[in-house]
C-alpha atoms as a printed R data frame, in Angstrom:
    type eleno elety resid chain resno       x      y       z
1   ATOM     1    CA   MET     A     1 100.969 33.942  76.814
2   ATOM     2    CA   HIS     A     2 101.469 33.396  73.017
3   ATOM     3    CA   THR     A     3 102.335 36.839  71.352
4   ATOM     4    CA   GLY     A     4 102.185 35.877  67.610
5   ATOM     5    CA   ASP     A     5  99.623 36.579  65.108
6   ATOM     6    CA   THR     A     6  98.253 33.170  64.671
7   ATOM     7    CA   LEU     A     7  96.829 30.673  67.318
8   ATOM     8    CA   PRO     A     8  99.033 28.102  68.635
9   ATOM     9    CA   PRO     A     9  97.714 24.436  68.595
10  ATOM    10    CA   LEU     A    10  94.757 24.160  71.005
11  ATOM    11    CA   PRO     A    11  93.057 20.986  72.374
12  ATOM    12    CA   SER     A    12  91.342 19.116  69.552
13  ATOM    13    CA   LEU     A    13  87.977 20.373  70.823
14  ATOM    14    CA   PHE     A    14  88.360 23.627  69.156
15  ATOM    15    CA   ALA     A    15  88.382 24.331  65.372
16  ATOM    16    CA   PRO     A    16  89.596 27.747  65.004
17  ATOM    17    CA   VAL     A    17  88.480 30.215  62.251
18  ATOM    18    CA   MET     A    18  90.463 33.571  61.936
19  ATOM    19    CA   LEU     A    19  88.746 36.911  60.881
20  ATOM    20    CA   ARG     A    20  90.934 40.076  59.722
21  ATOM    21    CA   GLU     A    21  90.360 43.555  61.179
22  ATOM    22    CA   GLY     A    22  86.779 44.612  60.952
23  ATOM    23    CA   GLY     A    23  85.301 41.110  61.264
24  ATOM    24    CA   ASP     A    24  82.557 40.157  63.587
25  ATOM    25    CA   ALA     A    25  83.568 37.088  65.524
26  ATOM    26    CA   MET     A    26  80.178 36.494  67.088
27  ATOM    27    CA   ALA     A    27  78.151 36.937  63.844
28  ATOM    28    CA   ARG     A    28  80.307 34.553  62.092
29  ATOM    29    CA   ALA     A    29  80.246 31.955  64.890
30  ATOM    30    CA   VAL     A    30  76.377 32.083  64.694
31  ATOM    31    CA   GLU     A    31  76.548 31.314  60.930
32  ATOM    32    CA   LEU     A    32  78.945 28.314  61.661
33  ATOM    33    CA   ALA     A    33  76.921 27.091  64.590
34  ATOM    34    CA   PRO     A    34  74.553 24.642  62.978
35  ATOM    35    CA   GLU     A    35  76.399 21.428  62.064
36  ATOM    36    CA   GLY     A    36  77.289 21.350  58.123
37  ATOM    37    CA   ALA     A    37  77.081 24.986  57.743
38  ATOM    38    CA   SER     A    38  80.680 25.081  56.429
39  ATOM    39    CA   PRO     A    39  82.863 22.255  55.094
40  ATOM    40    CA   ILE     A    40  85.885 23.900  56.711
41  ATOM    41    CA   ALA     A    41  84.689 24.187  60.262
42  ATOM    42    CA   SER     A    42  80.998 24.300  61.818
43  ATOM    43    CA   GLY     A    43  79.341 23.035  65.031
44  ATOM    44    CA   ALA     A    44  80.599 22.825  68.514
45  ATOM    45    CA   GLY     A    45  84.224 23.688  69.056
46  ATOM    46    CA   THR     A    46  84.192 26.213  66.390
47  ATOM    47    CA   LEU     A    47  86.193 29.079  67.555
48  ATOM    48    CA   VAL     A    48  86.142 32.156  65.604
49  ATOM    49    CA   TRP     A    49  88.736 34.965  66.497
50  ATOM    50    CA   VAL     A    50  89.506 38.476  64.933
51  ATOM    51    CA   ARG     A    51  93.182 39.376  64.239
52  ATOM    52    CA   ALA     A    52  92.962 43.106  65.137
53  ATOM    53    CA   LEU     A    53  95.360 45.838  66.129
54  ATOM    54    CA   ASN     A    54  93.800 47.294  69.480
55  ATOM    55    CA   ARG     A    55  91.084 44.670  70.309
56  ATOM    56    CA   ALA     A    56  90.532 41.030  71.134
57  ATOM    57    CA   GLU     A    57  87.305 39.435  69.967
58  ATOM    58    CA   ALA     A    58  86.347 35.841  69.857
59  ATOM    59    CA   ALA     A    59  83.234 33.378  70.053
60  ATOM    60    CA   VAL     A    60  82.868 29.753  70.343
61  ATOM    61    CA   VAL     A    61  79.993 27.312  69.483
62  ATOM    62    CA   LEU     A    62  78.692 24.983  72.193
63  ATOM    63    CA   GLU     A    63  76.464 22.282  72.061
64  ATOM    64    CA   PRO     A    64  74.469 22.093  75.241
65  ATOM    65    CA   ASP     A    65  73.489 18.799  76.933
66  ATOM    66    CA   ARG     A    66  70.717 20.182  79.342
67  ATOM    67    CA   PRO     A    67  67.749 22.674  78.833
68  ATOM    68    CA   LEU     A    68  68.232 26.110  77.765
69  ATOM    69    CA   GLY     A    69  67.405 27.526  81.279
70  ATOM    70    CA   GLN     A    70  70.293 25.510  82.920
71  ATOM    71    CA   ALA     A    71  72.472 25.775  79.888
72  ATOM    72    CA   ARG     A    72  72.848 29.688  80.235
73  ATOM    73    CA   LEU     A    73  75.227 29.090  82.873
74  ATOM    74    CA   ALA     A    74  77.820 28.633  80.196
75  ATOM    75    CA   TYR     A    75  77.607 32.262  79.810
76  ATOM    76    CA   LEU     A    76  78.716 32.806  83.416
77  ATOM    77    CA   ALA     A    77  81.488 30.118  82.780
78  ATOM    78    CA   ALA     A    78  82.727 31.866  79.873
79  ATOM    79    CA   ALA     A    79  82.600 35.151  81.935
80  ATOM    80    CA   ASN     A    80  84.719 33.440  84.483
81  ATOM    81    CA   ALA     A    81  87.077 32.179  81.902
82  ATOM    82    CA   LEU     A    82  87.735 35.647  80.495
83  ATOM    83    CA   ALA     A    83  88.246 36.977  84.159
84  ATOM    84    CA   ASP     A    84  90.661 34.151  84.967
85  ATOM    85    CA   THR     A    85  92.535 35.068  81.603
86  ATOM    86    CA   LEU     A    86  93.158 38.734  82.771
87  ATOM    87    CA   SER     A    87  93.642 37.934  86.545
88  ATOM    88    CA   ALA     A    88  96.559 35.654  85.521
89  ATOM    89    CA   ILE     A    89  98.496 38.381  83.756
90  ATOM    90    CA   ALA     A    90  97.087 41.514  85.547
91  ATOM    91    CA   PRO     A    91  99.420 43.810  87.418
92  ATOM    92    CA   PRO     A    92  99.424 42.998  91.161
93  ATOM    93    CA   GLU     A    93  96.205 43.831  93.098
94  ATOM    94    CA   LEU     A    94  94.486 45.290  89.887
95  ATOM    95    CA   PRO     A    95  90.633 44.475  90.316
96  ATOM    96    CA   VAL     A    96  88.989 42.649  87.484
97  ATOM    97    CA   THR     A    97  85.162 42.819  87.995
98  ATOM    98    CA   TRP     A    98  81.861 42.199  86.474
99  ATOM    99    CA   ARG     A    99  78.870 44.515  86.114
100 ATOM   100    CA   TRP     A   100  75.686 42.345  85.624
101 ATOM   101    CA   PRO     A   101  75.617 40.442  83.500
102 ATOM   102    CA   GLY     A   102  78.459 40.710  81.019
103 ATOM   103    CA   THR     A   103  80.098 44.328  81.383
104 ATOM   104    CA   LEU     A   104  83.910 43.689  82.138
105 ATOM   105    CA   ALA     A   105  85.625 46.344  84.334
106 ATOM   106    CA   VAL     A   106  89.423 46.658  85.106
107 ATOM   107    CA   ASN     A   107  90.244 49.078  87.978
108 ATOM   108    CA   GLY     A   108  86.807 50.336  87.703
109 ATOM   109    CA   GLY     A   109  86.747 51.352  84.050
110 ATOM   110    CA   VAL     A   110  85.024 49.437  81.329
111 ATOM   111    CA   VAL     A   111  87.173 47.378  79.134
112 ATOM   112    CA   GLY     A   112  85.001 44.886  77.231
113 ATOM   113    CA   GLU     A   113  81.807 42.732  77.232
114 ATOM   114    CA   MET     A   114  80.410 39.084  77.112
115 ATOM   115    CA   ARG     A   115  77.947 38.202  74.455
116 ATOM   116    CA   LEU     A   116  75.456 35.365  74.170
117 ATOM   117    CA   ALA     A   117  73.499 34.079  71.158
118 ATOM   118    CA   LEU     A   118  70.815 31.419  70.755
119 ATOM   119    CA   PRO     A   119  68.736 29.882  68.061
120 ATOM   120    CA   GLU     A   120  65.706 31.840  67.183
121 ATOM   121    CA   GLY     A   121  62.683 30.719  69.122
122 ATOM   122    CA   ALA     A   122  64.644 28.478  71.597
123 ATOM   123    CA   SER     A   123  62.598 27.338  74.417
124 ATOM   124    CA   GLU     A   124  63.739 27.496  78.047
125 ATOM   125    CA   ASP     A   125  62.553 23.942  78.636
126 ATOM   126    CA   ASP     A   126  64.193 22.261  75.571
127 ATOM   127    CA   ILE     A   127  67.865 21.636  74.973
128 ATOM   128    CA   PRO     A   128  69.047 24.223  72.247
129 ATOM   129    CA   GLU     A   129  70.618 22.972  69.125
130 ATOM   130    CA   TRP     A   130  73.592 25.311  69.856
131 ATOM   131    CA   MET     A   131  74.706 28.118  71.889
132 ATOM   132    CA   VAL     A   132  77.444 30.904  71.074
133 ATOM   133    CA   VAL     A   133  79.403 32.686  73.834
134 ATOM   134    CA   GLY     A   134  81.980 35.227  73.005
135 ATOM   135    CA   PHE     A   135  83.615 38.396  74.188
136 ATOM   136    CA   GLU     A   136  85.036 41.877  72.953
137 ATOM   137    CA   LEU     A   137  87.967 43.298  74.909
138 ATOM   138    CA   ARG     A   138  89.790 46.717  74.473
139 ATOM   139    CA   LEU     A   139  93.486 46.077  74.636
140 ATOM   140    CA   ALA     A   140  94.500 49.468  73.670
141 ATOM   141    CA   TRP     A   141  93.041 52.787  72.627
142 ATOM   142    CA   PRO     A   142  93.242 53.689  68.899
143 ATOM   143    CA   GLU     A   143  95.493 56.630  68.137
144 ATOM   144    CA   SER     A   144  92.507 58.839  67.622
145 ATOM   145    CA   VAL     A   145  91.501 58.460  71.256
146 ATOM   146    CA   THR     A   146  93.373 59.947  74.048
147 ATOM   147    CA   PRO     A   147  93.395 57.948  77.349
148 ATOM   148    CA   GLY     A   148  91.188 59.403  79.874
149 ATOM   149    CA   GLU     A   149  89.032 61.081  77.059
150 ATOM   150    CA   ARG     A   150  86.225 58.698  77.785
151 ATOM   151    CA   PRO     A   151  85.237 58.683  81.430
152 ATOM   152    CA   GLY     A   152  84.240 55.358  82.812
153 ATOM   153    CA   GLU     A   153  86.459 53.563  80.216
154 ATOM   154    CA   THR     A   154  89.844 52.125  80.042
155 ATOM   155    CA   SER     A   155  92.060 49.937  77.988
156 ATOM   156    CA   LEU     A   156  94.414 47.118  79.106
157 ATOM   157    CA   VAL     A   157  97.523 48.650  78.117
158 ATOM   158    CA   GLU     A   158  96.509 51.915  79.985
159 ATOM   159    CA   GLU     A   159  96.042 49.775  83.248
160 ATOM   160    CA   GLY     A   160  99.579 48.243  82.892
161 ATOM   161    CA   PHE     A   161  98.929 45.077  80.998
162 ATOM   162    CA   GLU     A   162 101.857 44.033  78.879
163 ATOM   163    CA   GLU     A   163 102.518 41.867  75.619
164 ATOM   164    CA   LEU     A   164  98.876 41.594  74.752
165 ATOM   165    CA   THR     A   165  97.769 40.259  71.470
166 ATOM   166    CA   PRO     A   166  94.359 38.983  70.111
167 ATOM   167    CA   ALA     A   167  95.997 35.612  69.611
168 ATOM   168    CA   GLY     A   168  97.288 35.447  73.060
169 ATOM   169    CA   VAL     A   169  93.974 36.375  74.813
170 ATOM   170    CA   THR     A   170  92.044 34.107  72.573
171 ATOM   171    CA   GLU     A   171  94.257 31.251  73.350
172 ATOM   172    CA   ALA     A   172  94.277 31.753  77.120
173 ATOM   173    CA   TRP     A   173  90.466 32.253  77.169
174 ATOM   174    CA   ALA     A   174  89.787 29.124  75.338
175 ATOM   175    CA   ARG     A   175  91.845 27.083  77.681
176 ATOM   176    CA   HIS     A   176  90.248 28.724  80.913
177 ATOM   177    CA   LEU     A   177  86.923 28.173  79.310
178 ATOM   178    CA   MET     A   178  87.656 24.379  78.916
179 ATOM   179    CA   ALA     A   179  88.793 24.524  82.724
180 ATOM   180    CA   ASN     A   180  85.776 26.283  83.833
181 ATOM   181    CA   MET     A   181  83.409 23.992  81.833
182 ATOM   182    CA   ASP     A   182  85.032 20.882  83.419
183 ATOM   183    CA   GLU     A   183  84.878 22.440  86.927
184 ATOM   184    CA   TRP     A   184  81.079 22.951  86.245
185 ATOM   185    CA   ASN     A   185  80.599 19.328  85.269
186 ATOM   186    CA   ALA     A   186  82.677 18.339  88.130
187 ATOM   187    CA   ARG     A   187  81.542 20.491  90.907
188 ATOM   188    CA   GLY     A   188  78.104 21.441  89.695
189 ATOM   189    CA   PRO     A   189  76.410 25.052  89.098
190 ATOM   190    CA   ARG     A   190  77.164 26.402  92.522
191 ATOM   191    CA   ARG     A   191  81.043 26.586  91.665
192 ATOM   192    CA   VAL     A   192  80.151 28.576  88.408
193 ATOM   193    CA   ALA     A   193  77.933 31.017  90.568
194 ATOM   194    CA   GLU     A   194  80.492 31.256  93.337
195 ATOM   195    CA   LYS     A   195  83.282 32.454  91.136
196 ATOM   196    CA   TYR     A   196  81.114 34.733  89.097
197 ATOM   197    CA   LEU     A   197  79.592 36.435  92.119
198 ATOM   198    CA   ALA     A   198  82.899 36.867  93.659
199 ATOM   199    CA   ARG     A   199  83.814 39.369  90.996
200 ATOM   200    CA   LEU     A   200  80.164 40.836  90.536
201 ATOM   201    CA   GLU     A   201  80.351 44.523  91.638
202 ATOM   202    CA   GLU     A   202  77.613 45.900  93.800
203 ATOM   203    CA   ALA     A   203  75.083 47.935  91.930
204 ATOM   204    CA   ALA     A   204  73.217 50.860  93.620
205 ATOM   205    CA   GLY     A   205  71.047 49.520  96.264
206 ATOM   206    CA   GLN     A   206  72.703 46.066  96.607
207 ATOM   207    CA   LYS     A   207  75.056 46.822  99.347
208 ATOM   208    CA   GLY     A   208  74.682 44.272 102.255
209 ATOM   209    CA   VAL     A   209  72.149 42.096 100.447
210 ATOM   210    CA   LYS     A   210  72.554 38.264  99.897
211 ATOM   211    CA   ARG     A   211  73.010 37.579  96.032
212 ATOM   212    CA   GLY     A   212  72.736 34.122  94.347
213 ATOM   213    CA   ILE     A   213  72.600 32.726  90.855
214 ATOM   214    CA   ASP     A   214  69.282 30.643  89.927
215 ATOM   215    CA   PRO     A   215  70.870 27.471  88.382
216 ATOM   216    CA   ASN     A   216  67.764 26.820  86.320
217 ATOM   217    CA   THR     A   217  67.804 30.257  84.508
218 ATOM   218    CA   GLY     A   218  71.160 31.979  85.097
219 ATOM   219    CA   ALA     A   219  69.311 34.861  86.650
220 ATOM   220    CA   LEU     A   220  70.891 36.943  89.468
221 ATOM   221    CA   VAL     A   221  68.760 36.597  92.590
222 ATOM   222    CA   ILE     A   222  68.849 39.459  95.058
223 ATOM   223    CA   HIS     A   223  67.470 38.697  98.736
224 ATOM   224    CA   ARG     A   224  66.404 42.006 100.568
225 ATOM   225    CA   GLU     A   225  64.745 42.309 103.829
226 ATOM   226    CA   GLU     A   226  61.615 43.442 101.984
227 ATOM   227    CA   GLY     A   227  61.718 40.506  99.524
228 ATOM   228    CA   ARG     A   228  63.306 38.750  96.556
229 ATOM   229    CA   GLU     A   229  64.310 40.325  93.444
230 ATOM   230    CA   THR     A   230  65.302 38.653  89.981
231 ATOM   231    CA   TRP     A   231  67.550 40.087  87.374
232 ATOM   232    CA   PRO     A   232  67.381 37.890  84.070
233 ATOM   233    CA   LEU     A   233  70.249 36.775  82.350
234 ATOM   234    CA   SER     A   234  69.569 38.379  78.837
């Protein structure tokens, strides 16, 4: 993993935009999502990341080629990419899991989340002009926080991850995202769903039930003996 403060060269698909500590990658990516929003970088492939001390944060602009309902699976593909990024460098047998839809846990403690933004008023049946997917990830606790002080939360450093930097995590996520999007196009939505569900924790009342992802909405579908339950991807 790259350990510098600047991103190494990425595939030409991506146009990186760096923000300093305190920046909001998601908000900036949304500003740059429309084509022509900036003469420097805008539109599909714009990758905004934050150079911070204790956290990694990035967001990328996508240009869907299918109706919004189906395009929502890009959120799960991006989640798979983030989990792939951490799983590749995690200490042996350390679980990297999701809590529906986008809360990321490592070894049972929350470390980050996925985010999704869409054009205002986007219709489920129309192809959106753009979509932004992004993540926030706690690399280490700030000095003001003592590890264990916040029950249910953790940091990657606390869980044994080494040599983590925002640039390194962002680079790896971007490459895994490209791989997951390619896999989606090649193998269909079922593969995206299978990878995500394999890391999805069981919520209260879910044990032993059958779970799936609706390819037309991205919603979690839970099949119980008494009937079907749908949890929207929102």
